[in-house]
Structure formats: C-alpha cells, structure tokens
Tab-separated table of C-alpha atoms in Angstrom:
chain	number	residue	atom	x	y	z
A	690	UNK	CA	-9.949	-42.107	58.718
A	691	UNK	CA	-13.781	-41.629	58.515
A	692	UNK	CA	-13.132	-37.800	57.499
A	693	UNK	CA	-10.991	-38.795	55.061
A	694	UNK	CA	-13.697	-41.438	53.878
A	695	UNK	CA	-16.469	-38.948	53.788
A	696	UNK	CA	-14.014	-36.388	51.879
A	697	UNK	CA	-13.649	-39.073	49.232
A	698	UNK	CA	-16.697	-39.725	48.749
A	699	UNK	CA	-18.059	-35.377	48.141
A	700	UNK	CA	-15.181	-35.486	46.075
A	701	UNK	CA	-16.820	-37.876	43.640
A	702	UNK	CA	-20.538	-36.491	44.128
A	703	UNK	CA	-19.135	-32.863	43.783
A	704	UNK	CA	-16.652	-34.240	40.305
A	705	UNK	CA	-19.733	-35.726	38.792
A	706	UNK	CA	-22.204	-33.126	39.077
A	707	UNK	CA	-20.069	-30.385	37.919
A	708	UNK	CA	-18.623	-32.932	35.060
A	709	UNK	CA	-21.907	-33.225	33.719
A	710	UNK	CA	-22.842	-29.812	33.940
A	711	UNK	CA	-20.029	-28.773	31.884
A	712	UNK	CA	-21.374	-28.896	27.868
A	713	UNK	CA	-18.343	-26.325	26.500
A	714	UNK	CA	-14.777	-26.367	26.603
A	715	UNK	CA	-14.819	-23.162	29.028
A	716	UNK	CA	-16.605	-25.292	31.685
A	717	UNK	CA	-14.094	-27.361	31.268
A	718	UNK	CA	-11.314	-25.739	31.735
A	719	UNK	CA	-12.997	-24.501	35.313
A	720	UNK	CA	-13.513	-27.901	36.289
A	721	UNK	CA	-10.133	-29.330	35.696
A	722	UNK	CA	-8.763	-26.608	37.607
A	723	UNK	CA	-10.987	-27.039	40.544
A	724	UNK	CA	-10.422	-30.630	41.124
A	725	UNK	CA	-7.733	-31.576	39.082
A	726	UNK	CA	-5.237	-28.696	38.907
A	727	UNK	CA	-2.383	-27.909	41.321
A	728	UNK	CA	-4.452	-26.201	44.160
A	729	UNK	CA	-7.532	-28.126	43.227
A	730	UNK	CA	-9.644	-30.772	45.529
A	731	UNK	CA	-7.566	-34.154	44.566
A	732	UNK	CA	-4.228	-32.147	45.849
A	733	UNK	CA	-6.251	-31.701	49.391
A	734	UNK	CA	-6.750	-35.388	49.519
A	735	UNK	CA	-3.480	-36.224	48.231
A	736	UNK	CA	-2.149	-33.736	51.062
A	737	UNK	CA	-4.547	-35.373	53.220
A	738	UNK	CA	-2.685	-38.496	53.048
A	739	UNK	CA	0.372	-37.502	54.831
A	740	UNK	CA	-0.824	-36.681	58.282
A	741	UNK	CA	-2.427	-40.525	58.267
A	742	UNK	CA	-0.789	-43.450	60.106
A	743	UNK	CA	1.451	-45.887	58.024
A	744	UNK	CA	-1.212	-48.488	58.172
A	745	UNK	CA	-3.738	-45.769	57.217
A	746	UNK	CA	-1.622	-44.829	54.013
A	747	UNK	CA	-1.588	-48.193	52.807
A	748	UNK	CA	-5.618	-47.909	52.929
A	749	UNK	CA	-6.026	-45.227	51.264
A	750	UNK	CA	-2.956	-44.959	49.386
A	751	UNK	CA	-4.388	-47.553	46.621
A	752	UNK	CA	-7.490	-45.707	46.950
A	753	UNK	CA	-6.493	-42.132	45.825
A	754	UNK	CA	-4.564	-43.287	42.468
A	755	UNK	CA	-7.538	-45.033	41.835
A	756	UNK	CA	-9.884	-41.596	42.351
A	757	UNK	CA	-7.631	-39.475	40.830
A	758	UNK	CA	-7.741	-42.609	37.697
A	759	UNK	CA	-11.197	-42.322	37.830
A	760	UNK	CA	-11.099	-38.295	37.587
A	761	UNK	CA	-8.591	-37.771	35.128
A	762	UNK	CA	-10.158	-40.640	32.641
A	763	UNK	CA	-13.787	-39.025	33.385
A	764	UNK	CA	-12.735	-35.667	32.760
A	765	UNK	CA	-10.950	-37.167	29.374
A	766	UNK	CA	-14.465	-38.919	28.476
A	767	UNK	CA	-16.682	-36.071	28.718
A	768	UNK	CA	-14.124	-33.239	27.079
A	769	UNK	CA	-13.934	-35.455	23.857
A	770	UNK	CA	-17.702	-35.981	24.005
A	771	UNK	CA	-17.796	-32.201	23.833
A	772	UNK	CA	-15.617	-31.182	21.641
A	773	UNK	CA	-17.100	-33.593	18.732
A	774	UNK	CA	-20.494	-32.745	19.896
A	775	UNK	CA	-19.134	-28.583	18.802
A	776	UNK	CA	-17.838	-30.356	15.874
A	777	UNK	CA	-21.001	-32.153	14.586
A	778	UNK	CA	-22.718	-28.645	15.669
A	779	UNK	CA	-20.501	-26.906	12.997
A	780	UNK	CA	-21.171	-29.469	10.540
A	781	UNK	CA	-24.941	-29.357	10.620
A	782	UNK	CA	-24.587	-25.617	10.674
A	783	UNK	CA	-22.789	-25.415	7.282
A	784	UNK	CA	-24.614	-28.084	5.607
A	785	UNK	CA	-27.867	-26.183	6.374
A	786	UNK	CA	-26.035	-22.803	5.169
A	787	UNK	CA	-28.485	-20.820	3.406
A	788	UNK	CA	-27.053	-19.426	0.699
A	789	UNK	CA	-29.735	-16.928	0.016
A	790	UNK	CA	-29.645	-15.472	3.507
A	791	UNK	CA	-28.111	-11.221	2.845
A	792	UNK	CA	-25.547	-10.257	6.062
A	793	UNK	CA	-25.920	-6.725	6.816
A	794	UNK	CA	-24.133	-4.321	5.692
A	795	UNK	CA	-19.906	-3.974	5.595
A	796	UNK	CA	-17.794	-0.733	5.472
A	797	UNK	CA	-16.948	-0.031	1.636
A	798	UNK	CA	-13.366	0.724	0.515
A	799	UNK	CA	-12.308	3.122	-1.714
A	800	UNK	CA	-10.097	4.027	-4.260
A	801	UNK	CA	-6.455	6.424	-3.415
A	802	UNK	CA	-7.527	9.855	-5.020
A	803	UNK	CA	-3.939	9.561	-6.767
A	804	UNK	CA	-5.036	6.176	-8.317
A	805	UNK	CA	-7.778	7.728	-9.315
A	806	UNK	CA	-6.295	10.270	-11.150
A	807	UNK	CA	-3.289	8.518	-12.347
A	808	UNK	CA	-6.473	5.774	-13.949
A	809	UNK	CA	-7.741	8.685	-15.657
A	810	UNK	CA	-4.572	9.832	-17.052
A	811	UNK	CA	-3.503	6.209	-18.056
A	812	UNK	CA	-7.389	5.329	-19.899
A	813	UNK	CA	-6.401	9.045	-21.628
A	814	UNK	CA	-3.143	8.272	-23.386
A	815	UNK	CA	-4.213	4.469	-24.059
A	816	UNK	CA	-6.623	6.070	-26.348
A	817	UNK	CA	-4.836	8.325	-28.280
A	818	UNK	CA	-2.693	5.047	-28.761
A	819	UNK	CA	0.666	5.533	-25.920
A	820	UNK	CA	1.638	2.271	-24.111
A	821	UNK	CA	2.023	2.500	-20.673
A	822	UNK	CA	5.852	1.758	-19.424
A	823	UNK	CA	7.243	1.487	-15.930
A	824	UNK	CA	10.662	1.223	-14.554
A	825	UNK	CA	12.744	1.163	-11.149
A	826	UNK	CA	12.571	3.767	-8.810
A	827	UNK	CA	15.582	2.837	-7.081
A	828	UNK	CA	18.221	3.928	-10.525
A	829	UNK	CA	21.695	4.163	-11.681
A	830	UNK	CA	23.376	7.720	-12.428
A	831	UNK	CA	23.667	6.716	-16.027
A	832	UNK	CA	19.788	6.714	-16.913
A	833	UNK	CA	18.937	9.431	-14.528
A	834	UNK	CA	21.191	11.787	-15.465
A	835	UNK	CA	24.047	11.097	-18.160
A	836	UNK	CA	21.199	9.213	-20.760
A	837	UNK	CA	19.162	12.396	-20.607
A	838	UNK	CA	22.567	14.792	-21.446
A	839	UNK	CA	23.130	15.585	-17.440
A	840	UNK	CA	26.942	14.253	-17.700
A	841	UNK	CA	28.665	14.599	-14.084
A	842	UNK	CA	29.281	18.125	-13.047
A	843	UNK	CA	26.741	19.346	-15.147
A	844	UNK	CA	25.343	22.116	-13.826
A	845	UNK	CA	21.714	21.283	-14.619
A	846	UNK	CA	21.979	18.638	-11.858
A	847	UNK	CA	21.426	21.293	-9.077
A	848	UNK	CA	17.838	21.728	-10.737
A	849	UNK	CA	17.310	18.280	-8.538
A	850	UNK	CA	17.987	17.763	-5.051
A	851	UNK	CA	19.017	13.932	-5.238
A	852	UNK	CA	18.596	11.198	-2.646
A	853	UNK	CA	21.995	9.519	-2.732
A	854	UNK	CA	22.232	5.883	-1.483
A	855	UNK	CA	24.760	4.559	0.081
A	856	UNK	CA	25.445	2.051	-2.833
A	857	UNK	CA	27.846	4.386	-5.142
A	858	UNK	CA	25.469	5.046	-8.583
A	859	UNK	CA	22.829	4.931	-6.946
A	860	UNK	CA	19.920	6.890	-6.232
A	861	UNK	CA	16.102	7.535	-6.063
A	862	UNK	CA	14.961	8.854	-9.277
A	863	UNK	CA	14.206	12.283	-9.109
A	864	UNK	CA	12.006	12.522	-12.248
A	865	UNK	CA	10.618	9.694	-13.930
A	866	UNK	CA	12.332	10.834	-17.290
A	867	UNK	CA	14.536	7.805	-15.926
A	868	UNK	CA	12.137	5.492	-17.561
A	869	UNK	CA	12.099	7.329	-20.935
A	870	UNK	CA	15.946	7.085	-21.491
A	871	UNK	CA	14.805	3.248	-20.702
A	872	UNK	CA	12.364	3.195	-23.386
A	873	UNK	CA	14.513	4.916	-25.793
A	874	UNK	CA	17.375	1.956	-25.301
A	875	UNK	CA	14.559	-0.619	-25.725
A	876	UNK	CA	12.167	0.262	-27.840
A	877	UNK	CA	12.495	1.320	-31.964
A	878	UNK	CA	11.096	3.759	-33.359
A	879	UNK	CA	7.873	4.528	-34.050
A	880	UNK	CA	6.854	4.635	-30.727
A	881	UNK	CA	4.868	6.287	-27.832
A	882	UNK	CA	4.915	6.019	-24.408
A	883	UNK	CA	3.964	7.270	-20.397
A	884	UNK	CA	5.687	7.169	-17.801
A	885	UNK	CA	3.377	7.414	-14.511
A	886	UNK	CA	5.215	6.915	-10.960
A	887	UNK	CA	6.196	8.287	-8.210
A	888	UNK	CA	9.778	10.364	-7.723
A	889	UNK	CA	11.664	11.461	-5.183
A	890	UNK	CA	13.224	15.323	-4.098
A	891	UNK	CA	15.237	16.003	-1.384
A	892	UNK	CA	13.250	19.186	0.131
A	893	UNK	CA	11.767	20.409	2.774
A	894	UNK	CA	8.199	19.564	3.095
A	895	UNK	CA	5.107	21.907	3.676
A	896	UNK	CA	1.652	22.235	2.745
A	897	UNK	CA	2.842	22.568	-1.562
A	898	UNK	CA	6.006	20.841	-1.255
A	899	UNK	CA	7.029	17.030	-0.645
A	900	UNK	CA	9.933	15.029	-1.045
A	901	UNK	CA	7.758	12.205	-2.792
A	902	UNK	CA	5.006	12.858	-5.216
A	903	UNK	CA	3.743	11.566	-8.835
A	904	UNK	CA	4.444	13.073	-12.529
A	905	UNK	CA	3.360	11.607	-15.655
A	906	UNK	CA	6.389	11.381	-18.788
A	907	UNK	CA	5.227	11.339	-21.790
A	908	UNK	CA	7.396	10.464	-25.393
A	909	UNK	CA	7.089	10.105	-28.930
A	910	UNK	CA	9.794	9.385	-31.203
A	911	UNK	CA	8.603	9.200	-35.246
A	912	UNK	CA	9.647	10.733	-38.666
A	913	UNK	CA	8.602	14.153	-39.308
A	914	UNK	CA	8.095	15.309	-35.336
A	915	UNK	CA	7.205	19.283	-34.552
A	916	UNK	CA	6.391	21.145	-31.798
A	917	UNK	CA	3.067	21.795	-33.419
A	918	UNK	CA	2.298	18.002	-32.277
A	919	UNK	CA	3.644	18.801	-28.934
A	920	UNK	CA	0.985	21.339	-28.411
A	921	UNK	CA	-1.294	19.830	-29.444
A	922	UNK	CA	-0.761	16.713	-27.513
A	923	UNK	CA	-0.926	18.371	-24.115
A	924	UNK	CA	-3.949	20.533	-25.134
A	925	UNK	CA	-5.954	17.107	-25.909
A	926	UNK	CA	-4.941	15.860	-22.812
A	927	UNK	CA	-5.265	18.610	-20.653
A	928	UNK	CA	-8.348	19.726	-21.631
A	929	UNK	CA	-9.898	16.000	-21.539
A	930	UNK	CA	-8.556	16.034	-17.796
A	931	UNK	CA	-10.661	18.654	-17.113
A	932	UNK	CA	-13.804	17.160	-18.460
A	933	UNK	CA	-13.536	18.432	-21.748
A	934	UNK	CA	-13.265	22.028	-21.216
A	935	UNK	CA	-12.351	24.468	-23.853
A	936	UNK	CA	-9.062	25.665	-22.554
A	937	UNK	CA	-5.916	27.728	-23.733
A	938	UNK	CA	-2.627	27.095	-23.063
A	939	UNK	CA	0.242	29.488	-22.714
A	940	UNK	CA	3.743	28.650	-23.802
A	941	UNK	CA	6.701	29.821	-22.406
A	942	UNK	CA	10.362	29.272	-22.974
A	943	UNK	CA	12.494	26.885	-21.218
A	944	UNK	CA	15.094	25.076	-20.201
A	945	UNK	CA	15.542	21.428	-19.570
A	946	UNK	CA	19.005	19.288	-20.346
A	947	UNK	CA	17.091	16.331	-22.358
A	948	UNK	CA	14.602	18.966	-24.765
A	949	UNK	CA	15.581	21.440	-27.189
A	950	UNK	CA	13.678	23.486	-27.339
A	951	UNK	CA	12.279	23.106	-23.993
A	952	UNK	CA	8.777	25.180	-22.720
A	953	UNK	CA	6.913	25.207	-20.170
A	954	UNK	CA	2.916	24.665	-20.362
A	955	UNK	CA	0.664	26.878	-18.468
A	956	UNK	CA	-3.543	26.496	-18.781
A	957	UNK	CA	-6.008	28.947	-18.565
A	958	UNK	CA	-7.694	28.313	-15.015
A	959	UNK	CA	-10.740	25.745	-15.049
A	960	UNK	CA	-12.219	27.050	-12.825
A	961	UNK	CA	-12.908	30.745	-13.193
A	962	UNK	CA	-13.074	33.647	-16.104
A	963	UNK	CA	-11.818	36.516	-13.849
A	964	UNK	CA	-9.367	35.265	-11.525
A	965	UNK	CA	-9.606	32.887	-8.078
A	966	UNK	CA	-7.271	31.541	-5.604
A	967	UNK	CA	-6.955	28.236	-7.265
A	968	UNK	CA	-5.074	30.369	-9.946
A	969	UNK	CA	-3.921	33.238	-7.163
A	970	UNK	CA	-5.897	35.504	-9.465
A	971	UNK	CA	-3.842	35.122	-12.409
A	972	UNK	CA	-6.463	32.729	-14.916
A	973	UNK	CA	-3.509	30.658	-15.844
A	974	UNK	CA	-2.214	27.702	-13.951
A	975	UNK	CA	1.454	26.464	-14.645
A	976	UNK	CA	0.592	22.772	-15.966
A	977	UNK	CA	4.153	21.186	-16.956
A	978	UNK	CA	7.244	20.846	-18.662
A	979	UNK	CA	7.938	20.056	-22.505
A	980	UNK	CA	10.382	19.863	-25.799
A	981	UNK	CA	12.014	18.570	-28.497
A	982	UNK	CA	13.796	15.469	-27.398
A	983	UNK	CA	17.849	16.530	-27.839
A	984	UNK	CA	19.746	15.122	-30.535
A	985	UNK	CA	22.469	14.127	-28.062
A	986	UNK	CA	19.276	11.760	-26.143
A	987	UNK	CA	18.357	10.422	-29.485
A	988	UNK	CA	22.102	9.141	-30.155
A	989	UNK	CA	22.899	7.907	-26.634
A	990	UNK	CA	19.702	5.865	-27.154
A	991	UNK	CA	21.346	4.708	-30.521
A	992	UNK	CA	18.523	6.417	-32.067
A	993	UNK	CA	19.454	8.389	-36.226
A	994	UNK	CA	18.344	11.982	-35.311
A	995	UNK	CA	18.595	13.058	-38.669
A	996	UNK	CA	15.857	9.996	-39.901
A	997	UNK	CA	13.586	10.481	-36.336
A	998	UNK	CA	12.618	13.231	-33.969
A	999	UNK	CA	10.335	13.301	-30.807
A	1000	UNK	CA	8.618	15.433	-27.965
A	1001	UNK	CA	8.962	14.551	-24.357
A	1002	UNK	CA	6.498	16.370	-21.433
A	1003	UNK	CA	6.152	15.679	-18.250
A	1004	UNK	CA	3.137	16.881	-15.252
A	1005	UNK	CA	2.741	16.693	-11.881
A	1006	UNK	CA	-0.231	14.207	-11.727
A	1007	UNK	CA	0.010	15.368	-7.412
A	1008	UNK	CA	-0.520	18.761	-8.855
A	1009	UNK	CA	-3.551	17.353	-11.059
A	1010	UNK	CA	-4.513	15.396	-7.959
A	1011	UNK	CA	-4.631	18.954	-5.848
A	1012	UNK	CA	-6.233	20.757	-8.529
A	1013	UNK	CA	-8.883	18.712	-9.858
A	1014	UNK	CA	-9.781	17.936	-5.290
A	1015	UNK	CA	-9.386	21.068	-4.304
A	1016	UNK	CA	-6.681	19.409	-1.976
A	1017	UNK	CA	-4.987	22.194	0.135
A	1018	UNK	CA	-1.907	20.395	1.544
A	1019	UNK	CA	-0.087	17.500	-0.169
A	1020	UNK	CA	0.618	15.824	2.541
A	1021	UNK	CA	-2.658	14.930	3.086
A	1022	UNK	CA	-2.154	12.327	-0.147
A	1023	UNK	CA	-0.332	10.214	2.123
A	1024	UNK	CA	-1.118	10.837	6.065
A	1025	UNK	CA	-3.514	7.523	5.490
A	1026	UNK	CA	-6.174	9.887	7.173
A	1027	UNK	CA	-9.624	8.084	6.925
A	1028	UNK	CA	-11.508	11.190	7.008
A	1029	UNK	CA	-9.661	12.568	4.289
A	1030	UNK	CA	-10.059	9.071	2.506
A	1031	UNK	CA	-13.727	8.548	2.843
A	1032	UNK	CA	-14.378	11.473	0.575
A	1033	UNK	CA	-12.993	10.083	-2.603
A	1034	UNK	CA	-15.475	6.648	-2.181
C-alpha cells in the first residue's frame, strides 16, 4: 500500500514538472503519451490497482479517478494556455509586419517558347488589322472536311491521317482550317482573320515529326481579292518574323481541296547567303501553304463568289518555333524538360 502511495505521489511530481516544461504543442503531445496514453504511467497505477486487497481498492480506488481527474484537466489547462499563447505570438508577429522588409530571392518563371512565338505572330496580324478567332479542337466531319470541299471519299482526305473518336463525326482537327470554315459561316464579309492552335496527325513521331503541333490560318474574304495580295501578305509577315529581314520568297504550285489556285511558300534562308544545315544547303526554307479560297468554300459558307473573293494560308508556327530556336527535335516543345525551359526566360 505504501509503494503504491509513494508511486502516486512521483506520479504527480514527475506530471507537473514535465507539464510545465512543455511551452509547444510537440511537448505536448510527448507528455500525454507518457502519462496519459495507453502504455503511459496512469495505466501502471491503474494496473497497479488490481493486485491490491478489496479493502485496499476501495482506498485507492477513489483516489486514482481523482489523479487521473487531476491529470487529464491539467494537461487540458496548460495545452489551451499554449496554443493561444502561439496564437497571440502570430498576432503580434503580423501586426508588427514590416512591409518594407525585401525576402530573398525566388526562382523566375518563364514563358513556353511556342507562346512566345505564337505572341509574336498574334501582335503581327493584329497590326496589319486580322482579328484573332479560335474554335474547338475536338470537331465534326462537316467543318473539317466537307465545309472546306473534302466531301466523304474524297481522295484528298488521305493527305491527313485523322484521329477518329469513338463518337461517330467526330474527330481531332487535323488542320486548324476547321476554324476558318467557322468564320466563313459567322462572319460577313469584309473580313480578316487567324487561326492559331494546335492540331492533331496521326503519325509516327521522331525528332521532325509529331502527332500534335501548332499552325497559324490565316483568311481574307473582300471585293476585288488577287493573289498579288496573297504574296504579299506572307512576305510582310514572314519577313517581320524574322526581324525584319529582306527576304524572297519562292512560289510553287499546289494543291489543296479548299484553294484554287493553291501554292506553296518557300523563303530564302535567314540565316545564311551560301547554304547551311538549317536550309540543308539549299538557301530556301519551305515556309507554308496558300490560295485562292474555292468558289465551292465561298458558297457552302453562303458567301456570293462572283461579288467576294479571298486568300487562305496556313504555317507551321512549331516549324517557326524550331527555326527561329534552333530547336533540333520537336519533341522537346513538350517533354516539360526544365533545362530545355530555362533557356527561353
């Protein structure tokens, strides 16, 4: 009984130091679980209790609840004392917040390179007065294909490997000319108009090839619309891409379904006079795609092509992207490498 007595009594010498001691919720948390958890000191007592005579349990019965009372309302006492005293810490600490004070210094983020250049392409066309449009790049067959004179079992519809879904109609645009058909149905004429976004190929991917990347579309529908304008056009934008060089384009015949005539846009290399292996050696770099809009567009579009006429284009703005970097593998653009990433801060 005495042992028990004297066991009682270091309990509640040992509980108060270490109570007192404790000034964060950490200390605690070590002191509940050292004398009040499961294996902690008020368990050995309460153990204790059962090798004691009958008369002895009703002594010290009474006597433990009481202790372990005491203990439990203590340890309640001093943990909310410390958790307002953190509180009021807090408090004082913002209301003395110096608002002058500088932190060091925090990693910087940067820019995609491919928002980069599709920004500079954007700023480029807003001032030679185009709007910028955008449209879905999940589409139907109709605007993908049968607006822009692809009907079904048109042949020209091998020229893009599609990504079906497996919602009938549907599919991943595989050019963004999907957005001009759009903007022929909703818009009348006068107008001009981009189209930047990314499309969608299914092809086998390698260090030129990808089965996602960015073009720019371009349109114009007006009276009185030549080819001559279409030339032009691209050679004022082209040669503003590339910081205002001085450059010449050469024009070769086409074909594409929604232009008549259709041509394709090479540009003498940027970056050399005699030949490099941005250009393989050949001074001109293929650039695009271009033409006449097609009658047959123009109607299905509800548009009179004997009053108007217009040009569409369209470039790779991942091509522009590779080009302008000096980016050797297009799937770099979207590995999410840092070290590729950092460069274009």
């Amino acid at each position: 009984m005495n042992s028990l007595q004297a066991a009682i009594n270091e309990f509640k010498n040992a509980f108060s130091q270490a109570l007192s001691a404790a000034k964060d919720s950490s200390a605690l948390e070590t002191v509940r679980i050292n004398f009040l958890g499961r294996k902690g000191k008020i368990t050995e007592l309460m153990d204790a209790l059962k090798t004691l005579s009958i008369e002895e349990k009703r002594t010290f019965g009474p006597i433990l609840n009481e202790l372990k009372q005491w203990a439990e309302k203590s340890f309640s006492s001093q943990h909310d004392a410390v958790t307002n005293q953190a509180q009021n810490a807090e408090l004082e600490k913002q209301k003395n917040f110096d608002v002058t004070a500088t932190i060091g210094s925090s990693p910087a983020g940067s820019l995609h390179p491919m928002t980069h250049i599709k920004e500079r392409v954007e700023n480029i066309f807003i001032s030679m007065g185009y709007q910028i449009v955008d449209g879905p790049e999940v589409d139907n067959e109709y605007f993908n294909f049968e607006a822009l004179n692809i009907p079904e079992n048109h042949p020209a519809r091998d020229m893009w490997d599609t990504f079906w879904l497996d919602v009938p109609g549907l599919l991943l645009r595989t050019h963004t000319s999907s957005v001009q058909a759009r903007a022929l149905a909703n818009n009348k004429p006068p107008f001009a108009a981009i189209v930047p976004g990314r499309t969608y190929r299914h092809e086998a991917t390698d260090a030129t090839h990808d089965f996602q990347f960015m073009q720019v579309e371009g349109v114009v529908i007006d009276r009185g619309i030549s080819m001559s304008n279409l030339i032009a056009t691209c050679k004022a934008f082209l040669q503003e891409m590339f910081g205002g060089k001085e450059l010449s384009l050469r024009i070769r015949p086409s074909y594409f379904p929604f232009t008549e005539p259709s041509i394709e846009i090479d540009i003498s290399c940027p970056f050399c006079t005699d030949g490099c292996s941005v250009c393989k050696y050949s001074k001109w770099i293929e650039s695009g795609g271009a033409g006449l809009v097609h009658p047959r567009v123009l109607k299905t579009a509800g548009i009179d092509s004997d009053e108007y006429s217009g040009f569409a284009f369209g470039f790779g703005l991942t091509r522009l992207a590779m080009l302008m970097y000096g980016i050797n593998d297009i799937r770099l653009l979207h590995s999410g490498k840092i070290e590729f990433l950092e460069q274009f801060s």
